GROMACS .gro file of C-alpha atoms in nm:
model
  326
    1MET     CA    1   0.192  10.835  -9.843
    2SER     CA    2   0.347  10.911 -10.177
    3ALA     CA    3   0.247  11.211 -10.382
    4SER     CA    4   0.043  10.984 -10.608
    5GLY     CA    5  -0.169  10.896 -10.308
    6GLY     CA    6  -0.328  11.239 -10.336
    7THR     CA    7  -0.229  11.369  -9.992
    8LYS     CA    8  -0.275  11.728 -10.102
    9ALA     CA    9  -0.628  11.654 -10.224
   10ILE     CA   10  -0.712  11.473  -9.899
   11VAL     CA   11  -0.585  11.756  -9.678
   12ALA     CA   12  -0.771  12.015  -9.887
   13ALA     CA   13  -1.092  11.812  -9.860
   14LEU     CA   14  -1.045  11.762  -9.485
   15ALA     CA   15  -0.995  12.133  -9.418
   16ALA     CA   16  -1.294  12.226  -9.632
   17ASN     CA   17  -1.525  11.968  -9.476
   18LEU     CA   18  -1.438  12.061  -9.116
   19ALA     CA   19  -1.517  12.426  -9.183
   20ILE     CA   20  -1.832  12.338  -9.375
   21ALA     CA   21  -1.956  12.092  -9.111
   22ALA     CA   22  -1.925  12.354  -8.837
   23SER     CA   23  -2.114  12.613  -9.042
   24LYS     CA   24  -2.392  12.367  -9.132
   25PHE     CA   25  -2.454  12.268  -8.771
   26VAL     CA   26  -2.473  12.636  -8.675
   27ALA     CA   27  -2.722  12.695  -8.956
   28PHE     CA   28  -2.930  12.395  -8.842
   29ALA     CA   29  -2.936  12.526  -8.485
   30PHE     CA   30  -3.079  12.860  -8.601
   31SER     CA   31  -3.309  12.740  -8.881
   32GLY     CA   32  -3.420  12.386  -8.788
   33SER     CA   33  -3.364  12.276  -9.150
   34SER     CA   34  -3.333  11.898  -9.183
   35SER     CA   35  -3.137  11.945  -9.505
   36MET     CA   36  -2.878  12.140  -9.308
   37LEU     CA   37  -2.862  11.869  -9.041
   38ALA     CA   38  -2.819  11.598  -9.304
   39GLU     CA   39  -2.554  11.801  -9.482
   40GLY     CA   40  -2.377  11.869  -9.152
   41VAL     CA   41  -2.359  11.497  -9.076
   42HIS     CA   42  -2.250  11.437  -9.437
   43SER     CA   43  -1.961  11.682  -9.402
   44LEU     CA   44  -1.867  11.539  -9.062
   45ALA     CA   45  -1.865  11.187  -9.210
   46ASP     CA   46  -1.653  11.310  -9.501
   47SER     CA   47  -1.405  11.464  -9.255
   48GLY     CA   48  -1.377  11.133  -9.075
   49ASN     CA   49  -1.331  10.959  -9.409
   50GLN     CA   50  -1.041  11.182  -9.506
   51ALA     CA   51  -0.881  11.124  -9.167
   52LEU     CA   52  -0.913  10.748  -9.229
   53LEU     CA   53  -0.743  10.783  -9.568
   54LEU     CA   54  -0.452  10.967  -9.407
   55VAL     CA   55  -0.424  10.701  -9.135
   56GLY     CA   56  -0.432  10.426  -9.397
   57GLY     CA   57  -0.157  10.595  -9.595
   58LYS     CA   58   0.058  10.625  -9.283
   59LYS     CA   59   0.007  10.263  -9.178
   60ALA     CA   60   0.084  10.140  -9.530
   61GLN     CA   61   0.439  10.276  -9.498
   62ARG     CA   62   0.536  10.025  -9.230
   63GLU     CA   63   0.820   9.787  -9.310
   64ALA     CA   64   0.750   9.425  -9.394
   65THR     CA   65   0.764   9.175  -9.108
   66PRO     CA   66   0.803   8.795  -9.093
   67GLN     CA   67   0.429   8.773  -9.033
   68HIS     CA   68   0.352   9.012  -9.322
   69PRO     CA   69   0.642   8.951  -9.563
   70PHE     CA   70   0.487   9.154  -9.845
   71GLY     CA   71   0.438   9.463  -9.632
   72TYR     CA   72   0.130   9.666  -9.546
   73GLY     CA   73   0.048   9.835  -9.877
   74ARG     CA   74  -0.307   9.705  -9.876
   75GLU     CA   75  -0.384   9.904  -9.560
   76ARG     CA   76  -0.480  10.183  -9.798
   77TYR     CA   77  -0.742   9.960  -9.960
   78ILE     CA   78  -0.883   9.855  -9.622
   79TYR     CA   79  -0.926  10.212  -9.504
   80ALA     CA   80  -1.080  10.316  -9.836
   81PHE     CA   81  -1.332  10.034  -9.795
   82LEU     CA   82  -1.412  10.159  -9.443
   83VAL     CA   83  -1.478  10.501  -9.597
   84SER     CA   84  -1.747  10.353  -9.823
   85ILE     CA   85  -1.914  10.183  -9.525
   86ILE     CA   86  -1.912  10.503  -9.317
   87LEU     CA   87  -2.042  10.709  -9.609
   88PHE     CA   88  -2.326  10.460  -9.654
   89SER     CA   89  -2.422  10.420  -9.288
   90VAL     CA   90  -2.348  10.755  -9.128
   91GLY     CA   91  -2.408  10.980  -9.426
   92GLY     CA   92  -2.663  10.811  -9.649
   93MET     CA   93  -2.883  10.624  -9.403
   94PHE     CA   94  -2.895  10.914  -9.157
   95ALA     CA   95  -3.003  11.152  -9.434
   96LEU     CA   96  -3.277  10.912  -9.546
   97TYR     CA   97  -3.406  10.880  -9.190
   98GLU     CA   98  -3.395  11.255  -9.128
   99GLY     CA   99  -3.571  11.326  -9.457
  100TYR     CA  100  -3.846  11.075  -9.375
  101GLU     CA  101  -3.898  11.237  -9.033
  102LYS     CA  102  -3.916  11.586  -9.186
  103ILE     CA  103  -4.173  11.477  -9.444
  104LYS     CA  104  -4.375  11.304  -9.171
  105HIS     CA  105  -4.351  11.602  -8.935
  106PRO     CA  106  -4.283  11.913  -9.147
  107HIS     CA  107  -4.223  12.255  -9.000
  108GLU     CA  108  -4.127  12.589  -9.147
  109ILE     CA  109  -3.765  12.694  -9.177
  110GLU     CA  110  -3.669  12.975  -8.942
  111HIS     CA  111  -3.407  13.240  -9.008
  112TRP     CA  112  -3.378  13.140  -9.374
  113TYR     CA  113  -3.062  13.346  -9.429
  114TRP     CA  114  -2.858  13.105  -9.216
  115PRO     CA  115  -2.904  12.793  -9.429
  116VAL     CA  116  -2.890  12.984  -9.758
  117GLY     CA  117  -2.573  13.170  -9.659
  118VAL     CA  118  -2.404  12.855  -9.529
  119LEU     CA  119  -2.495  12.657  -9.841
  120VAL     CA  120  -2.347  12.924 -10.066
  121PHE     CA  121  -2.029  12.926  -9.854
  122ALA     CA  122  -2.018  12.545  -9.861
  123ILE     CA  123  -2.053  12.532 -10.240
  124ILE     CA  124  -1.758  12.770 -10.275
  125ALA     CA  125  -1.544  12.569 -10.030
  126GLU     CA  126  -1.634  12.233 -10.188
  127THR     CA  127  -1.560  12.372 -10.533
  128PHE     CA  128  -1.210  12.459 -10.416
  129SER     CA  129  -1.164  12.109 -10.273
  130PHE     CA  130  -1.304  11.945 -10.587
  131ARG     CA  131  -1.076  12.157 -10.806
  132THR     CA  132  -0.773  12.042 -10.606
  133ALA     CA  133  -0.878  11.675 -10.642
  134ILE     CA  134  -0.923  11.718 -11.018
  135LYS     CA  135  -0.582  11.881 -11.053
  136GLU     CA  136  -0.412  11.603 -10.854
  137SER     CA  137  -0.597  11.336 -11.052
  138ASN     CA  138  -0.512  11.480 -11.392
  139SER     CA  139  -0.141  11.417 -11.330
  140LEU     CA  140  -0.218  11.043 -11.304
  141ARG     CA  141  -0.523  11.008 -11.526
  142GLY     CA  142  -0.344  11.066 -11.856
  143THR     CA  143  -0.575  10.995 -12.151
  144LYS     CA  144  -0.822  10.788 -11.948
  145SER     CA  145  -1.178  10.905 -11.908
  146TRP     CA  146  -1.294  10.993 -11.558
  147LYS     CA  147  -1.498  10.673 -11.545
  148GLU     CA  148  -1.194  10.464 -11.640
  149PHE     CA  149  -0.977  10.648 -11.388
  150VAL     CA  150  -1.217  10.583 -11.099
  151ARG     CA  151  -1.266  10.219 -11.200
  152HIS     CA  152  -0.903  10.127 -11.266
  153ALA     CA  153  -0.696  10.349 -11.035
  154LYS     CA  154  -0.476  10.138 -10.807
  155ALA     CA  155  -0.436  10.417 -10.550
  156PRO     CA  156  -0.781  10.451 -10.388
  157GLU     CA  157  -0.746  10.794 -10.227
  158LEU     CA  158  -0.803  11.017 -10.529
  159PRO     CA  159  -1.112  10.833 -10.660
  160VAL     CA  160  -1.257  10.841 -10.308
  161VAL     CA  161  -1.197  11.215 -10.267
  162LEU     CA  162  -1.325  11.286 -10.618
  163LEU     CA  163  -1.651  11.099 -10.560
  164GLU     CA  164  -1.693  11.248 -10.213
  165ASP     CA  165  -1.642  11.601 -10.341
  166LEU     CA  166  -1.872  11.545 -10.638
  167GLY     CA  167  -2.136  11.400 -10.406
  168ALA     CA  168  -2.092  11.692 -10.168
  169LEU     CA  169  -2.141  11.949 -10.444
  170VAL     CA  170  -2.451  11.777 -10.582
  171GLY     CA  171  -2.581  11.731 -10.228
  172LEU     CA  172  -2.537  12.101 -10.156
  173VAL     CA  173  -2.733  12.190 -10.469
  174LEU     CA  174  -3.009  11.949 -10.361
  175ALA     CA  175  -3.010  12.100 -10.012
  176LEU     CA  176  -3.029  12.451 -10.154
  177GLY     CA  177  -3.316  12.342 -10.378
  178GLY     CA  178  -3.502  12.182 -10.087
  179VAL     CA  179  -3.454  12.483  -9.862
  180GLY     CA  180  -3.545  12.723 -10.143
  181LEU     CA  181  -3.869  12.541 -10.229
  182ALA     CA  182  -3.958  12.518  -9.861
  183LEU     CA  183  -3.912  12.894  -9.825
  184ILE     CA  184  -4.103  12.977 -10.146
  185THR     CA  185  -4.399  12.749 -10.075
  186GLY     CA  186  -4.394  12.772  -9.696
  187ASP     CA  187  -4.411  12.389  -9.690
  188GLY     CA  188  -4.134  12.216  -9.491
  189VAL     CA  189  -4.199  11.891  -9.680
  190TRP     CA  190  -3.970  12.016  -9.958
  191ASP     CA  191  -3.685  12.038  -9.709
  192GLY     CA  192  -3.744  11.671  -9.626
  193ILE     CA  193  -3.756  11.573  -9.993
  194GLY     CA  194  -3.423  11.746 -10.050
  195THR     CA  195  -3.279  11.556  -9.754
  196ILE     CA  196  -3.397  11.220  -9.894
  197CYS     CA  197  -3.240  11.304 -10.231
  198ILE     CA  198  -2.911  11.371 -10.049
  199GLY     CA  199  -2.940  11.034  -9.875
  200ILE     CA  200  -3.002  10.847 -10.202
  201LEU     CA  201  -2.704  11.021 -10.360
  202LEU     CA  202  -2.472  10.927 -10.072
  203VAL     CA  203  -2.587  10.564 -10.075
  204LEU     CA  204  -2.521  10.537 -10.450
  205ILE     CA  205  -2.172  10.685 -10.416
  206ALA     CA  206  -2.096  10.455 -10.121
  207ILE     CA  207  -2.199  10.151 -10.327
  208VAL     CA  208  -1.969  10.254 -10.614
  209LEU     CA  209  -1.678  10.304 -10.373
  210ALA     CA  210  -1.746   9.971 -10.201
  211VAL     CA  211  -1.748   9.781 -10.531
  212GLU     CA  212  -1.424   9.937 -10.654
  213THR     CA  213  -1.231   9.902 -10.327
  214LYS     CA  214  -1.355   9.544 -10.287
  215SER     CA  215  -1.188   9.461 -10.618
  216LEU     CA  216  -0.862   9.613 -10.493
  217LEU     CA  217  -0.886   9.421 -10.167
  218LEU     CA  218  -0.933   9.094 -10.354
  219GLY     CA  219  -0.617   9.169 -10.550
  220GLU     CA  220  -0.591   9.323 -10.896
  221ALA     CA  221  -0.336   9.255 -11.167
  222ALA     CA  222  -0.116   9.524 -11.314
  223GLY     CA  223  -0.267   9.746 -11.580
  224VAL     CA  224  -0.249   9.646 -11.946
  225GLU     CA  225   0.034   9.889 -12.024
  226ASP     CA  226   0.247   9.766 -11.732
  227VAL     CA  227   0.186   9.402 -11.825
  228GLN     CA  228   0.303   9.472 -12.179
  229LYS     CA  229   0.616   9.647 -12.051
  230ILE     CA  230   0.696   9.357 -11.818
  231GLU     CA  231   0.648   9.099 -12.092
  232ALA     CA  232   0.876   9.293 -12.325
  233ALA     CA  233   1.139   9.330 -12.052
  234ILE     CA  234   1.150   8.961 -11.958
  235VAL     CA  235   1.229   8.816 -12.301
  236ASP     CA  236   1.579   8.888 -12.430
  237GLY     CA  237   1.561   8.651 -12.727
  238ASP     CA  238   1.886   8.487 -12.624
  239THR     CA  239   1.867   8.300 -12.294
  240VAL     CA  240   1.503   8.385 -12.214
  241THR     CA  241   1.315   8.289 -12.528
  242ARG     CA  242   0.952   8.334 -12.419
  243ILE     CA  243   0.708   8.362 -12.127
  244ILE     CA  244   0.526   8.037 -12.059
  245HIS     CA  245   0.285   8.206 -11.822
  246MET     CA  246   0.285   8.506 -11.591
  247ARG     CA  247   0.089   8.651 -11.300
  248THR     CA  248   0.097   9.002 -11.157
  249LEU     CA  249  -0.063   9.127 -10.835
  250HIS     CA  250  -0.080   9.466 -10.667
  251LEU     CA  251   0.045   9.432 -10.310
  252GLY     CA  252  -0.041   9.799 -10.270
  253PRO     CA  253  -0.097  10.098 -10.497
  254GLU     CA  254   0.277  10.136 -10.561
  255GLU     CA  255   0.404   9.783 -10.513
  256LEU     CA  256   0.367   9.506 -10.768
  257LEU     CA  257   0.439   9.134 -10.747
  258VAL     CA  258   0.549   8.963 -11.069
  259ALA     CA  259   0.565   8.582 -11.095
  260ALA     CA  260   0.644   8.412 -11.425
  261LYS     CA  261   0.757   8.082 -11.568
  262ILE     CA  262   1.007   8.158 -11.844
  263ALA     CA  263   1.149   7.942 -12.120
  264VAL     CA  264   1.528   7.909 -12.140
  265GLN     CA  265   1.758   7.717 -12.376
  266HIS     CA  266   1.799   7.353 -12.275
  267GLU     CA  267   2.175   7.365 -12.327
  268ASP     CA  268   2.227   7.668 -12.098
  269THR     CA  269   2.424   7.613 -11.778
  270ALA     CA  270   2.287   7.696 -11.435
  271THR     CA  271   2.518   7.995 -11.419
  272GLU     CA  272   2.389   8.129 -11.751
  273VAL     CA  273   2.027   8.079 -11.647
  274ALA     CA  274   2.085   8.254 -11.312
  275SER     CA  275   2.252   8.547 -11.488
  276ALA     CA  276   1.967   8.567 -11.737
  277ILE     CA  277   1.709   8.575 -11.454
  278ASN     CA  278   1.898   8.850 -11.271
  279ALA     CA  279   1.922   9.051 -11.593
  280ALA     CA  280   1.548   9.002 -11.661
  281GLU     CA  281   1.460   9.120 -11.310
  282ALA     CA  282   1.671   9.432 -11.361
  283ARG     CA  283   1.498   9.502 -11.694
  284ILE     CA  284   1.156   9.459 -11.534
  285ARG     CA  285   1.237   9.706 -11.256
  286ASP     CA  286   1.368   9.956 -11.510
  287ALA     CA  287   1.053   9.923 -11.721
  288VAL     CA  288   0.806   9.920 -11.428
  289PRO     CA  289   0.966  10.062 -11.111
  290ILE     CA  290   0.677   9.954 -10.886
  291ALA     CA  291   0.756   9.587 -10.969
  292ARG     CA  292   0.943   9.528 -10.642
  293VAL     CA  293   0.875   9.158 -10.577
  294ILE     CA  294   0.975   8.937 -10.871
  295TYR     CA  295   0.987   8.558 -10.896
  296LEU     CA  296   1.104   8.402 -11.223
  297GLU     CA  297   1.102   8.024 -11.266
  298PRO     CA  298   1.309   7.881 -11.555
  299ASP     CA  299   1.170   7.593 -11.759
  300ILE     CA  300   1.202   7.430 -12.100
  301TYR     CA  301   0.922   7.523 -12.337
  302SER     CA  302   0.732   7.230 -12.483
  303GLU     CA  303   0.490   7.277 -12.772
  304THR     CA  304   0.324   6.946 -12.684
  305GLU     CA  305   0.257   7.057 -12.326
  306ALA     CA  306   0.153   7.405 -12.437
  307ALA     CA  307  -0.102   7.256 -12.677
  308LYS     CA  308  -0.279   7.091 -12.384
  309GLY     CA  309  -0.373   7.434 -12.251
  310PRO     CA  310  -0.335   7.571 -11.897
  311ASP     CA  311  -0.337   7.336 -11.602
  312ARG     CA  312  -0.640   7.427 -11.394
  313ASP     CA  313  -0.503   7.251 -11.089
  314ALA     CA  314  -0.186   7.460 -11.102
  315THR     CA  315  -0.359   7.790 -11.175
  316PRO     CA  316  -0.538   7.977 -10.893
  317GLY     CA  317  -0.894   8.052 -10.992
  318GLY     CA  318  -0.879   7.873 -11.326
  319PRO     CA  319  -0.684   7.900 -11.650
  320ALA     CA  320  -0.430   8.170 -11.714
  321PRO     CA  321  -0.564   8.459 -11.924
  322HIS     CA  322  -0.256   8.477 -12.147
  323GLY     CA  323  -0.247   8.126 -12.279
  324ALA     CA  324  -0.026   7.825 -12.254
  325GLY     CA  325   0.149   7.677 -11.961
  326HIS     CA  326   0.401   7.399 -11.935
   0.00000   0.00000   0.00000
């Protein structure tokens, strides 16, 4: 996985979650706190999720084959989608069930210092992990807001780790609140309420991750800035006079397919057109290095044909977003 895949953030989160999961299960064994059990399962699920992200990054590096000519870049999207499913089922649904059981059959928390001490330790460890994810993300985020970064990032690992770490920190605060109220009031129901709040939080985060990774799996176009760079690189004003229509598609976080029909001069020879296409491809790769698969089709621009609008039969999913086709 490339550096932009957030390997450092994933490894930091994995190390933190393994240590935290072990401490939470120990605290549950001594205290009987359902919040600690839910949080232990949460951390264990998060550890599995980070392992999945690392596996997905490794598998995505495989070379293209005749059966998969565009490579395996989307493996990273598939594994990120699996993370959302695991977070929903293992983390969220288990916490909701455990919270319901604790409310239905409450009991006092024993050896209170175990859950409180572990939660404080976990908050410190998760803060370190979250800080690493933020630092790694800032190098890619640029001027985008955090919401825009999570919604539009083409590499899924950092948004996944960011949301997991944020959910973990909020969940720890909820667990600490549930345990604290249970200790203050002597009523174990508060421990169950805290556990249910953790479950709701995890389900909401899992839904957000599922929606975003589903969009990546379906296939997203290049970002607006990259599209503008590609359009500017294609047209040289001499042989290539304009773009009739263009499509872009992410084959993976760091691999982009560009397909365009370009207008050339009707008096140009085949040799001149071929040279112009080769030059345009070189300019595209210089402008957007991740544009690795490029198909340019030469044509003669016709204002009459362009005025008819895009051909729905020739355009997957409907008309082209950028206007006329020939």
